[in-house]
mmCIF file of C-alpha atoms in Angstrom:
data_model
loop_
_atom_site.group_PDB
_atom_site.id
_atom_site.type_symbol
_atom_site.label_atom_id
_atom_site.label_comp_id
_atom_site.label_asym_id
_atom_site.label_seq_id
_atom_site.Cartn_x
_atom_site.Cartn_y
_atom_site.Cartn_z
ATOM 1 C CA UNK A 1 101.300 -166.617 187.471
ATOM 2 C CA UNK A 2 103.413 -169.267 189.525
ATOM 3 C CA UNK A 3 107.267 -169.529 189.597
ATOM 4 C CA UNK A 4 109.107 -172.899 189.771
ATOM 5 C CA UNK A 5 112.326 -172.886 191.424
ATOM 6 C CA UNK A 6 114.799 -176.289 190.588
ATOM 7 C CA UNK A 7 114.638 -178.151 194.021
ATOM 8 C CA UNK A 8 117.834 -177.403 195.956
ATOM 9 C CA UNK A 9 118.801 -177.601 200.105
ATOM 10 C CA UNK A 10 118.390 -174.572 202.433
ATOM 11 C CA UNK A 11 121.089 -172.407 201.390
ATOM 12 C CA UNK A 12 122.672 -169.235 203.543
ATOM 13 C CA UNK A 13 120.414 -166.890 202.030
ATOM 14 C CA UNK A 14 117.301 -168.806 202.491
ATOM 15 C CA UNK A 15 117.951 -169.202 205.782
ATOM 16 C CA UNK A 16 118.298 -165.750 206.541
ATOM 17 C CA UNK A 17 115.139 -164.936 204.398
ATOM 18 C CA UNK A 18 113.105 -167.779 206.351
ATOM 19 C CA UNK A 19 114.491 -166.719 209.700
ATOM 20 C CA UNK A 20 116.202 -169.951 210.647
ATOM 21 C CA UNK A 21 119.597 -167.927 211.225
ATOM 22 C CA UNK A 22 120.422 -170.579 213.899
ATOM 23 C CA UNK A 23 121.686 -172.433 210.896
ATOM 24 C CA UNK A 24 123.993 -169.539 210.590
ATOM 25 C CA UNK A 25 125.433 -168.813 213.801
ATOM 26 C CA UNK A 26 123.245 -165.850 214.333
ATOM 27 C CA UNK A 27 120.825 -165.882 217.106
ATOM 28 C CA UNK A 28 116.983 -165.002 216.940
ATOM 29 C CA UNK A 29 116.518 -161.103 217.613
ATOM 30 C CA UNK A 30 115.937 -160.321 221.513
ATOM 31 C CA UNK A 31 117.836 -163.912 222.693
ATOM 32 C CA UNK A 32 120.922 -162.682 224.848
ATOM 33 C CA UNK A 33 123.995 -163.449 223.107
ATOM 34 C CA UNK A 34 127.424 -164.988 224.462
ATOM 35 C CA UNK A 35 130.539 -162.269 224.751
ATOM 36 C CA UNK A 36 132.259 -163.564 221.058
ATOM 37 C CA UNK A 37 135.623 -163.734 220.984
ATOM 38 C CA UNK A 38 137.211 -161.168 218.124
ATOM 39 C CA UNK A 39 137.727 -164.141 215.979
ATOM 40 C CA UNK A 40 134.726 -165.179 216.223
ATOM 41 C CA UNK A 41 133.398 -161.741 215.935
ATOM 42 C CA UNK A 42 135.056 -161.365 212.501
ATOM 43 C CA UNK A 43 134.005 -164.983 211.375
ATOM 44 C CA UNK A 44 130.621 -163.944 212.091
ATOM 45 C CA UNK A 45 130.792 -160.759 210.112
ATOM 46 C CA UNK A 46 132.821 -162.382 206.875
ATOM 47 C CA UNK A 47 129.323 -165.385 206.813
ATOM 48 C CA UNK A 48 126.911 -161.994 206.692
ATOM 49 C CA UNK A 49 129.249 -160.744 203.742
ATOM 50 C CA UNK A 50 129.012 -163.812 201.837
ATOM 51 C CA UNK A 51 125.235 -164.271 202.511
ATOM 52 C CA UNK A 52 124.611 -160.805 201.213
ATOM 53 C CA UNK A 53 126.726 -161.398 197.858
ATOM 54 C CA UNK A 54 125.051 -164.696 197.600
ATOM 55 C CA UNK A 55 121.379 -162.935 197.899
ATOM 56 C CA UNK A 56 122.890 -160.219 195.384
ATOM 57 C CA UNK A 57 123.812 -163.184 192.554
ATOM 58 C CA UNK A 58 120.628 -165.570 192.755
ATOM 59 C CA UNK A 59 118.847 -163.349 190.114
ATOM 60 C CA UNK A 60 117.804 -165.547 187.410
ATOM 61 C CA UNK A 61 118.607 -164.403 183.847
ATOM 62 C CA UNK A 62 115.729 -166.322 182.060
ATOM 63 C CA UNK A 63 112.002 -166.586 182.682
ATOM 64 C CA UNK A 64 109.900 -169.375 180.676
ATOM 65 C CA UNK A 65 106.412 -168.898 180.119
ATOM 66 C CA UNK A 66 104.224 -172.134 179.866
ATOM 67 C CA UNK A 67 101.089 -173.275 180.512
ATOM 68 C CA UNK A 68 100.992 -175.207 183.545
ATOM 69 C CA UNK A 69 99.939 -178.718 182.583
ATOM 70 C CA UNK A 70 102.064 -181.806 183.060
ATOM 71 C CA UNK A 71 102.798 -182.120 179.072
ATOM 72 C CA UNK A 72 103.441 -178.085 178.933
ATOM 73 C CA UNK A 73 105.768 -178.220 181.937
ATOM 74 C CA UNK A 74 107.565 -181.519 180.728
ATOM 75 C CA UNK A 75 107.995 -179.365 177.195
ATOM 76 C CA UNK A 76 109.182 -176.456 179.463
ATOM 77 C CA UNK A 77 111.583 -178.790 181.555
ATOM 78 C CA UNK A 78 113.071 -179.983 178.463
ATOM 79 C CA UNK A 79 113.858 -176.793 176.654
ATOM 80 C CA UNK A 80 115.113 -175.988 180.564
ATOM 81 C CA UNK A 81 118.027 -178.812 180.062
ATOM 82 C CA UNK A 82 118.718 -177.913 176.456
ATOM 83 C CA UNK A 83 119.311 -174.455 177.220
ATOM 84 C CA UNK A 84 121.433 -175.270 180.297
ATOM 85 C CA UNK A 85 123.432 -178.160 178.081
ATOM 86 C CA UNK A 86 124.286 -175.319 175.625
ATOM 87 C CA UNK A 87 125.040 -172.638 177.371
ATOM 88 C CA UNK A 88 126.959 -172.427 180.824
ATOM 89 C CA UNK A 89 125.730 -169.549 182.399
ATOM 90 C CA UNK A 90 122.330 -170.726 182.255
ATOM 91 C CA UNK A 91 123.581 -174.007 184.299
ATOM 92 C CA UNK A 92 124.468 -172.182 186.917
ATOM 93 C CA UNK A 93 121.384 -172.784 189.861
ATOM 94 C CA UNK A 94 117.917 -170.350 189.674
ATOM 95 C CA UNK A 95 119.699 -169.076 186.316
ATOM 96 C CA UNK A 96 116.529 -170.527 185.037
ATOM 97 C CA UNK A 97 112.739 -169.916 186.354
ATOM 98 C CA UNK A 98 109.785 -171.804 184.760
ATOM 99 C CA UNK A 99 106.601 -169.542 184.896
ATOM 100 C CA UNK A 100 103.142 -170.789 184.788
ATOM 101 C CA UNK A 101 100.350 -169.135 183.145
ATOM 102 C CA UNK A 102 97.052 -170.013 182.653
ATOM 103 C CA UNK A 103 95.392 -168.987 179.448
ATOM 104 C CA UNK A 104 92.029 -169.400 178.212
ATOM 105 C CA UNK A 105 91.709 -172.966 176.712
ATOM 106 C CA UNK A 106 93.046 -174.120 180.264
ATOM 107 C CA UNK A 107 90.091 -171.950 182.065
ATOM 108 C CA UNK A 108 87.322 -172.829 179.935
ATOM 109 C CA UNK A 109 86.831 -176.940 180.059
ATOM 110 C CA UNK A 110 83.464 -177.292 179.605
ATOM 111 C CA UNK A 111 82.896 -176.533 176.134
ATOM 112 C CA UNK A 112 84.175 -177.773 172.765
ATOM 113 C CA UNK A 113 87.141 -175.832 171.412
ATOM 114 C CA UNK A 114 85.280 -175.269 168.317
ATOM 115 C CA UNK A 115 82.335 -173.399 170.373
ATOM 116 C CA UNK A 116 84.816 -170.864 171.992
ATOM 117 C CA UNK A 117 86.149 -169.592 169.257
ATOM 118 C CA UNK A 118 89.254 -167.210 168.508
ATOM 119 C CA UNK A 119 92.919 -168.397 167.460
ATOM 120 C CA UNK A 120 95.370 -168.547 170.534
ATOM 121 C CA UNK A 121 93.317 -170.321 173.209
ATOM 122 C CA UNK A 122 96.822 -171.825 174.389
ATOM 123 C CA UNK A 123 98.828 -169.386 173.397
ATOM 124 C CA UNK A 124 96.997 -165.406 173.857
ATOM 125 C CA UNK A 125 98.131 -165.080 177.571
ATOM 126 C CA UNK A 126 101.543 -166.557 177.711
ATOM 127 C CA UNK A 127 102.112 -163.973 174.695
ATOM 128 C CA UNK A 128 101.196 -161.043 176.573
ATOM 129 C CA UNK A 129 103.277 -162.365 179.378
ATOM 130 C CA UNK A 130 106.121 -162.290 177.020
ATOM 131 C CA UNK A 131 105.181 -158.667 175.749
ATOM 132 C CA UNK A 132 104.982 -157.237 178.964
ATOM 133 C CA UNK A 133 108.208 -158.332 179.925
ATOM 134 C CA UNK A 134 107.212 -160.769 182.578
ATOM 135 C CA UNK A 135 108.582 -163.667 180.981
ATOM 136 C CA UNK A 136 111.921 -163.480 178.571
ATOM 137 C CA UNK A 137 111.019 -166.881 176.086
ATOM 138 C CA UNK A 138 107.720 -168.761 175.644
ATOM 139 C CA UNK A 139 107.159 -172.641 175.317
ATOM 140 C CA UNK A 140 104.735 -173.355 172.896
ATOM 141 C CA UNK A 141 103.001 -176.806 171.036
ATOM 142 C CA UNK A 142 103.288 -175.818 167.884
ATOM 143 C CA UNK A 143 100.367 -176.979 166.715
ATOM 144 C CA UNK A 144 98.281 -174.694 169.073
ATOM 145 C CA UNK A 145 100.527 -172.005 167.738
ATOM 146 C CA UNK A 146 98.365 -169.341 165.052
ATOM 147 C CA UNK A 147 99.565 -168.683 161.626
ATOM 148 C CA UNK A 148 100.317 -165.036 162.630
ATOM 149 C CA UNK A 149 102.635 -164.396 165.689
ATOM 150 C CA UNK A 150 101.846 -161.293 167.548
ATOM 151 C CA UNK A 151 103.466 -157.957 166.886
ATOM 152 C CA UNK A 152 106.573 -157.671 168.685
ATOM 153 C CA UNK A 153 107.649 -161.587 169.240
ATOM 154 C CA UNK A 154 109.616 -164.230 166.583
ATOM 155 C CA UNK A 155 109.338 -167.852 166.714
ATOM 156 C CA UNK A 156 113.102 -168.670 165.648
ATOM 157 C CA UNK A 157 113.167 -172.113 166.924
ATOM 158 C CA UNK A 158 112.216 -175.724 166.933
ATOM 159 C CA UNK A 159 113.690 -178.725 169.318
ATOM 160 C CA UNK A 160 113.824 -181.727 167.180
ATOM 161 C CA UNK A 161 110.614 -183.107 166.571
ATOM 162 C CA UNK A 162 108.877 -185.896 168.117
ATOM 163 C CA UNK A 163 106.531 -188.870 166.709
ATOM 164 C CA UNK A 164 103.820 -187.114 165.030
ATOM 165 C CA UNK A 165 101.461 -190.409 165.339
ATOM 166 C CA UNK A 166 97.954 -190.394 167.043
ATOM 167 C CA UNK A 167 97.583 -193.488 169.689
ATOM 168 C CA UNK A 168 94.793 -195.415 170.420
ATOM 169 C CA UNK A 169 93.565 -195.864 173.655
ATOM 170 C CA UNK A 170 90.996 -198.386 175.052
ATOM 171 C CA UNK A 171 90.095 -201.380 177.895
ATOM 172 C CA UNK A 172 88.204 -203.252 175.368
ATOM 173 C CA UNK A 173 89.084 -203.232 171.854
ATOM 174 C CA UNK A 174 92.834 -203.259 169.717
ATOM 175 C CA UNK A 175 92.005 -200.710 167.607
ATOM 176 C CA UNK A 176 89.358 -198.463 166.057
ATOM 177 C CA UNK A 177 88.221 -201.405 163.499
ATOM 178 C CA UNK A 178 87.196 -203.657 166.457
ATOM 179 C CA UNK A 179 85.276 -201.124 168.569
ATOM 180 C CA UNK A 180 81.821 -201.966 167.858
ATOM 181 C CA UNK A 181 79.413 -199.961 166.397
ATOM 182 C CA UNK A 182 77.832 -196.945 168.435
ATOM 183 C CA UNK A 183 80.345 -197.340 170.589
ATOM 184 C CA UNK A 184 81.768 -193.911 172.000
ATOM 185 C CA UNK A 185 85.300 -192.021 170.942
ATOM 186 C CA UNK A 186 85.860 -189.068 173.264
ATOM 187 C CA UNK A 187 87.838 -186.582 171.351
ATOM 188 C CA UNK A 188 87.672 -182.839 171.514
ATOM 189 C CA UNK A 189 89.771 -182.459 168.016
ATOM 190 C CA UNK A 190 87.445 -181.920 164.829
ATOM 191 C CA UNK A 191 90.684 -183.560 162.944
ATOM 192 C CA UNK A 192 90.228 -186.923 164.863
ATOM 193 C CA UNK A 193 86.650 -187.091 164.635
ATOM 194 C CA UNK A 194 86.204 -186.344 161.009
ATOM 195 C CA UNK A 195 88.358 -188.963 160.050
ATOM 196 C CA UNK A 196 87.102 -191.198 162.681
ATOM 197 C CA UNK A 197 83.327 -190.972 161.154
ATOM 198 C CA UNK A 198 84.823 -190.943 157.220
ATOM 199 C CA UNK A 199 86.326 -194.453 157.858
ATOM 200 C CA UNK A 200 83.929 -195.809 160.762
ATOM 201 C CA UNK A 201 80.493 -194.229 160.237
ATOM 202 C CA UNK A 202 79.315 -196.439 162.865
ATOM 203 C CA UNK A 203 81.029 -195.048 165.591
ATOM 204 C CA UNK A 204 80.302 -191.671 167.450
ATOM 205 C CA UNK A 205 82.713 -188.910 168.972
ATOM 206 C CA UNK A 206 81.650 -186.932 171.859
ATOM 207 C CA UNK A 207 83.780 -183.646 172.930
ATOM 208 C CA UNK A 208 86.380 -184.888 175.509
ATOM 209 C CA UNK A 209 88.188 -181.964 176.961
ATOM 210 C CA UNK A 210 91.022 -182.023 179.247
ATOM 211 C CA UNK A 211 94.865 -182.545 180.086
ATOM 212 C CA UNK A 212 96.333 -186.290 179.370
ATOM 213 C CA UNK A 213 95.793 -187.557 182.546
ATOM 214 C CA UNK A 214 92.201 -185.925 182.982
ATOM 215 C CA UNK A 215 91.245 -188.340 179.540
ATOM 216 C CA UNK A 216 92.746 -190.915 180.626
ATOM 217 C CA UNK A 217 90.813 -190.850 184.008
ATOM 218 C CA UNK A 218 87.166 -190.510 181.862
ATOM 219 C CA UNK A 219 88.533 -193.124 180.011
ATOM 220 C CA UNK A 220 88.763 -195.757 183.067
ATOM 221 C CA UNK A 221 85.641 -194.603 184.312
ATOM 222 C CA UNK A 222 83.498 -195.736 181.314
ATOM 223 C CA UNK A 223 82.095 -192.433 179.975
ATOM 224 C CA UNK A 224 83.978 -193.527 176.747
ATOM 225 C CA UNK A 225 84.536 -196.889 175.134
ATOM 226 C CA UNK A 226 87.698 -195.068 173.691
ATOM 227 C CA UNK A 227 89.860 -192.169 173.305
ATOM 228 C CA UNK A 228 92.628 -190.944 170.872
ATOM 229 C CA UNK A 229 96.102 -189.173 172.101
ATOM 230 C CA UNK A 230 99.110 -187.695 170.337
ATOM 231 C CA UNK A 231 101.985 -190.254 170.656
ATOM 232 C CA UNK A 232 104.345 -187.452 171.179
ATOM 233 C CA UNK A 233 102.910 -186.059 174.433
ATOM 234 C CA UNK A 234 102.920 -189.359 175.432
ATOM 235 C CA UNK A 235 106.395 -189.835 174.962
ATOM 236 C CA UNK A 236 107.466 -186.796 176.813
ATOM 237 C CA UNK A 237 105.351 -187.918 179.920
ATOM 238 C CA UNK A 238 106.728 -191.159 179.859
ATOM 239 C CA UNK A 239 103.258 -193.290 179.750
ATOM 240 C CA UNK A 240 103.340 -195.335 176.337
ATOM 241 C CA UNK A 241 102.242 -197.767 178.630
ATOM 242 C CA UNK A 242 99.040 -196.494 178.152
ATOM 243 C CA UNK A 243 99.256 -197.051 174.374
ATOM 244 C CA UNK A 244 96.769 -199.910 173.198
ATOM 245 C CA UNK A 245 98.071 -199.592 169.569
ATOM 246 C CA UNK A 246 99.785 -196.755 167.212
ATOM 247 C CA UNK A 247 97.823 -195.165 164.390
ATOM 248 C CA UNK A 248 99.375 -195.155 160.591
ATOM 249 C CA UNK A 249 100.102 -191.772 158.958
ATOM 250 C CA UNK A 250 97.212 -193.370 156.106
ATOM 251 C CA UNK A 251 94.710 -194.161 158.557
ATOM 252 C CA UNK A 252 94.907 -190.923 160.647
ATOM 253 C CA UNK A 253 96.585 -187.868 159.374
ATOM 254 C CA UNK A 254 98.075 -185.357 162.350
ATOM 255 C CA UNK A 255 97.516 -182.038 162.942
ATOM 256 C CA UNK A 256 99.727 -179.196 161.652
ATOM 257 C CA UNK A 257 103.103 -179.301 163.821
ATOM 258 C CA UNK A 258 102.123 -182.354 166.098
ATOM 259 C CA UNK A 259 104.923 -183.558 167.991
ATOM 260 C CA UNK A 260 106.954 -179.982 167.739
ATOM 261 C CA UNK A 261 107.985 -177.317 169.768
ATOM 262 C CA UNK A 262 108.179 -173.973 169.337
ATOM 263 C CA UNK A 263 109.795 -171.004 171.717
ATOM 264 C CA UNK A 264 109.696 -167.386 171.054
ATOM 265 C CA UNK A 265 110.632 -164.315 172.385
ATOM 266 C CA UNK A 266 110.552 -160.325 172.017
ATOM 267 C CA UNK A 267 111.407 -159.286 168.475
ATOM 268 C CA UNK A 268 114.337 -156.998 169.680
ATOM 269 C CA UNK A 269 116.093 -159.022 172.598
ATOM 270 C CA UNK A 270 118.989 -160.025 170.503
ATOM 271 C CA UNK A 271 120.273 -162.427 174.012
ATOM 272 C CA UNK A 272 116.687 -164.705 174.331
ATOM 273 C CA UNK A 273 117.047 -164.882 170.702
ATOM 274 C CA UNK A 274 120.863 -166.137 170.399
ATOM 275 C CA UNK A 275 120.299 -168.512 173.793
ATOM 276 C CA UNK A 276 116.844 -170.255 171.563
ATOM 277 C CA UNK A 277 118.284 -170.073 168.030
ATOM 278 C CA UNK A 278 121.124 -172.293 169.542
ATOM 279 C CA UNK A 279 118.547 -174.714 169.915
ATOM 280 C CA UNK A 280 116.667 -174.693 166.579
ATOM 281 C CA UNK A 281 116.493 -178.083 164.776
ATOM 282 C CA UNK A 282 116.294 -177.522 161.171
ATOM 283 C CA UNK A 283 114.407 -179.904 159.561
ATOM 284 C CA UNK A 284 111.434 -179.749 161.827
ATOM 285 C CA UNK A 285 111.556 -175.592 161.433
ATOM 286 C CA UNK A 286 111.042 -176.501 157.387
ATOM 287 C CA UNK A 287 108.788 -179.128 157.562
ATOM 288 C CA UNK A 288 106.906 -177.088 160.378
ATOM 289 C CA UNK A 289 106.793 -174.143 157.727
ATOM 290 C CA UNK A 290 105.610 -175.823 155.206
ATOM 291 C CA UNK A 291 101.876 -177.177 157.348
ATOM 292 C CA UNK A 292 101.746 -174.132 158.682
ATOM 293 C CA UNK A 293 101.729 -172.400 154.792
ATOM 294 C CA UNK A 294 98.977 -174.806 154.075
ATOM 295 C CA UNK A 295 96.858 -174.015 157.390
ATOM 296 C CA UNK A 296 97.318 -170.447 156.153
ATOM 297 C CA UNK A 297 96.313 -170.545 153.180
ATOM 298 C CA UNK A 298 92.813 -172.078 154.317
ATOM 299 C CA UNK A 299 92.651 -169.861 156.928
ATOM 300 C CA UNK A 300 92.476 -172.899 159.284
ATOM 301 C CA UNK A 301 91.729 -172.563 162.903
ATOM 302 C CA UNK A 302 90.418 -175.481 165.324
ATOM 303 C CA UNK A 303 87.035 -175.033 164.153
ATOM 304 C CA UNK A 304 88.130 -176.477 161.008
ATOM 305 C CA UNK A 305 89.197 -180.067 160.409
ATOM 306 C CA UNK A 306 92.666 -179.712 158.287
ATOM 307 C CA UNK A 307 95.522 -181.867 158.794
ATOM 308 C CA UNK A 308 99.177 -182.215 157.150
ATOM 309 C CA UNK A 309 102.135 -183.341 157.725
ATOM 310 C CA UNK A 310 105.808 -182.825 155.736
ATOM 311 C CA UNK A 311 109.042 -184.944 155.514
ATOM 312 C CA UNK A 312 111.955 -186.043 154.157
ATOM 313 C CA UNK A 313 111.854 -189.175 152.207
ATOM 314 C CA UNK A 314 114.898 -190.995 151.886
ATOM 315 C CA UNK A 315 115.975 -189.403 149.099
ATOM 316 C CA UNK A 316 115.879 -186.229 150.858
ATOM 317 C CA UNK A 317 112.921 -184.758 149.233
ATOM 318 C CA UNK A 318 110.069 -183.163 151.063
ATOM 319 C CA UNK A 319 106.631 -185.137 150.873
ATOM 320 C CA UNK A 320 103.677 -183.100 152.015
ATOM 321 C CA UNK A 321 100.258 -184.894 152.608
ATOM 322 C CA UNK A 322 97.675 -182.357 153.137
ATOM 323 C CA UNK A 323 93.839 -182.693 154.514
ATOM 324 C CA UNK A 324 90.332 -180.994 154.526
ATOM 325 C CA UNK A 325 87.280 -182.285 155.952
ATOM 326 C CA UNK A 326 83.813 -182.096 156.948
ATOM 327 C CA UNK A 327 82.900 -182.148 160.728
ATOM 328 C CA UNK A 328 81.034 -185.454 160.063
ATOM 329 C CA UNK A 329 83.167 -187.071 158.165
ATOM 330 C CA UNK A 330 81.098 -187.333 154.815
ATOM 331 C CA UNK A 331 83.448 -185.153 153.302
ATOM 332 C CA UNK A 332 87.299 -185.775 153.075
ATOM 333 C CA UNK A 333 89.488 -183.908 150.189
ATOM 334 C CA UNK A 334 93.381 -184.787 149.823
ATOM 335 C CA UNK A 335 96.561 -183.814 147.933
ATOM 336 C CA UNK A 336 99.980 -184.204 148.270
ATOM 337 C CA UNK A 337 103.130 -182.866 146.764
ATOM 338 C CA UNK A 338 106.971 -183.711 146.890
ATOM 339 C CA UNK A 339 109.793 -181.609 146.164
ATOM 340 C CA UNK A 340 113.394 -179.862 147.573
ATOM 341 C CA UNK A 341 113.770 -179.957 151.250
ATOM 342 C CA UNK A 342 114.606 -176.266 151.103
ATOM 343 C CA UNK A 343 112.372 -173.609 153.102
ATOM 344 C CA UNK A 344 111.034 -171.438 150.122
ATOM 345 C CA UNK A 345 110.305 -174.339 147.969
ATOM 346 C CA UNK A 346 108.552 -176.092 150.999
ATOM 347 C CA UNK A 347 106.391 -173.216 152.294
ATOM 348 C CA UNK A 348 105.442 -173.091 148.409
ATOM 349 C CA UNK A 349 104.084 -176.563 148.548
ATOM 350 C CA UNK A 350 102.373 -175.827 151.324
ATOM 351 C CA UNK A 351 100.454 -173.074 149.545
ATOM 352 C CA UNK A 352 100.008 -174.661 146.716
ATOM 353 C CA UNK A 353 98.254 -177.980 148.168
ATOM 354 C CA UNK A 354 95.996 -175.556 150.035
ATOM 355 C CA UNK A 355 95.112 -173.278 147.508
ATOM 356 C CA UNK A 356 94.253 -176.518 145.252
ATOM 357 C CA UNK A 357 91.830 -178.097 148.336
ATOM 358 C CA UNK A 358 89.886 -174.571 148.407
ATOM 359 C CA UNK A 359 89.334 -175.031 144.566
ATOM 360 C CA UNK A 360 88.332 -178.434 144.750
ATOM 361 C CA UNK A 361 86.120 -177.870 147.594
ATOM 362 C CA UNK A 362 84.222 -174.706 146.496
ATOM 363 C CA UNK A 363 83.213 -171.849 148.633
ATOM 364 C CA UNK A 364 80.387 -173.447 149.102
ATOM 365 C CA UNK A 365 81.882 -175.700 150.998
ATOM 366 C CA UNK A 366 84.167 -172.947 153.582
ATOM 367 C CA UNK A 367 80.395 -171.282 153.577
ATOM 368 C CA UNK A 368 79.164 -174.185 155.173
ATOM 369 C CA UNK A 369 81.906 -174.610 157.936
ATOM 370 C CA UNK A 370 81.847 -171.109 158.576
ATOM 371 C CA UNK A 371 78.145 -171.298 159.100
ATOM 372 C CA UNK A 372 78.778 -174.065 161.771
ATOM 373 C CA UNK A 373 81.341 -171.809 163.827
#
């Protein structure tokens, strides 16, 4: 694990810790000292008091766990100033330390996601970091977030949702239409490439693992012709710049929970969970609730290529626009539903769109993606 500290000048007590006690009138150990004066002598010991109250109070009363890429740590950063925004003691400097952790979809890079298998590969480690007390709330994407949570944590928040679209990314075409055929998409989601192949058999997709900047880098370097991003972690890094055009909900449907957050903590630490329920934006929690219900109920993990995404219209209602899909994009099943923006009626779409996919498709179907694991 690594600790980030919030930048700040050399204060008393890191000066005594570092040894540069110079800073404090104090001189290095064996140095012959000048015959004080007893006001100085008293001075000298009031500055020791203070830096040993100081050393006593720079205890920080919140650890986030993240993983340790720029996207994760611009989530963490951000859930960082909400926290501090909300609550005062938290504003108060080192009340807050950011804690990396690597888990196992960060350590294993060259393989497809789909060929390592599991649920959790961004999420497992941080989890136990949680558990085990190391940590006090954990930073998640929501959509690398499993339908269960583990025994002993709660998810009771969501910051407000960002824009769930995909971007398009590429040096020599506008869009997907104009890429010419065999040309190469890098993408290492089985979402993106099954509707990639559905609507442009032409083209092919080849496994393109790695953070946002790591694609990026492939991408100038020619191993692809193109490349597809979520516009949200875009945003957060501040590089739209990059963006060579936005894709429609209709032409590329996101994955469960793009653009949200998620943070959790232990089941009984009634503080974490009062400091990160302060945060929790609504609307995304429902419409997060209801994608994840459908995920559930097809048992969805990334080895299979589901997306969905829920709303409010402007009437208020939820619309729901669910997805299944071959790998190879020769078969694409879809439903949608619209109803009350209220959570039980929501995570009841959800269920229902899935459960009506799974008939429609036929075990046959689940056999054959199972098989392909």
């Amino acid at each position: 694990m690594e600790t980030i500290f919030p930048s700040r000048p050399l204060s008393e007590s890191t000066a005594l810790r570092s040894g540069s006690i110079w800073a404090l009138g104090f001189p290095p150990p064996g140095l012959k000292t000048p015959n004080f004066s007893p006001c100085r002598k008293l001075a000298v010991t009031r500055a020791a008091i203070a830096v040993e109250e100081q050393t006593k109070t720079k205890v920080s009363l919140l650890k986030i766990g993240t993983r340790g890429s720029p996207l994760a740590l611009a989530q963490a950063y951000e859930t960082r100033e909400k926290l501090m925004a909300a609550h005062s003691e938290l504003a108060e400097e080192g009340a807050i330390e950011i804690i990396i952790i690597k888990t196992t979809g960060d350590k294993i890079l060259d393989q497809p996601l789909a060929d390592i298998g599991g649920k959790g590969l961004f999420t497992k480690e941080i989890d136990e970091a949680l558990l085990n007390g190391d940590v006090d709330i954990a930073v998640h994407s929501m959509k690398d977030v499993p339908t269960y949570l583990p025994e002993g944590t709660i998810l009771p928040c969501n910051l407000p949702r960002e824009d769930v679209r995909d971007a398009f990314i590429s040096l020599s075409a506008a869009s997907l239409a104009e890429l010419p055929a065999g040309s190469v998409v890098g993408s290492a989601s089985l979402r993106r490439q099954s509707q990639i192949l559905y609507r442009y058999p032409s083209l092919k997709v080849e496994n393109f693992r790695g953070n946002v900047q790591t694609r990026l880098r492939k991408l100038s370097e020619g191993k692809v012709q193109a490349t597809l991003l979520a516009l949200a972690g875009l945003k957060r890094l501040d590089m739209t710049d990059k963006v060579t055009s936005i894709l429609s909900i209709e032409e590329m449907l996101p994955a469960i929970a793009q653009g949200a957050i998620g943070i959790a903590c232990r089941t009984k630490d009634e503080t974490m969970a009062n400091y990160i329920t302060s945060l929790n934006h609504d609307e995304t929690r429902l419409a997060v609730s209801c994608e994840r219900a459908f995920l559930e109920t097809l048992d969805g993990s990334c080895r299979t290529p589901i997306a969905g995404y829920a709303y409010r219209d402007k009437d208020g209602y939820c619309v729901f626009r669910g997805l299944v899909a071959s790998p190879d994009g020769t078969r694409v099943l879809e439903t949608s539903r619209r109803g009350a923006y209220v959570y039980e009626d929501m995570v009841q779409m959800g269920k229902d769109a899935g459960e009506e996919l799974k008939k429609r498709a036929g075990p046959e179907f689940f056999d054959f993606l199972r098989s392909h694991k």
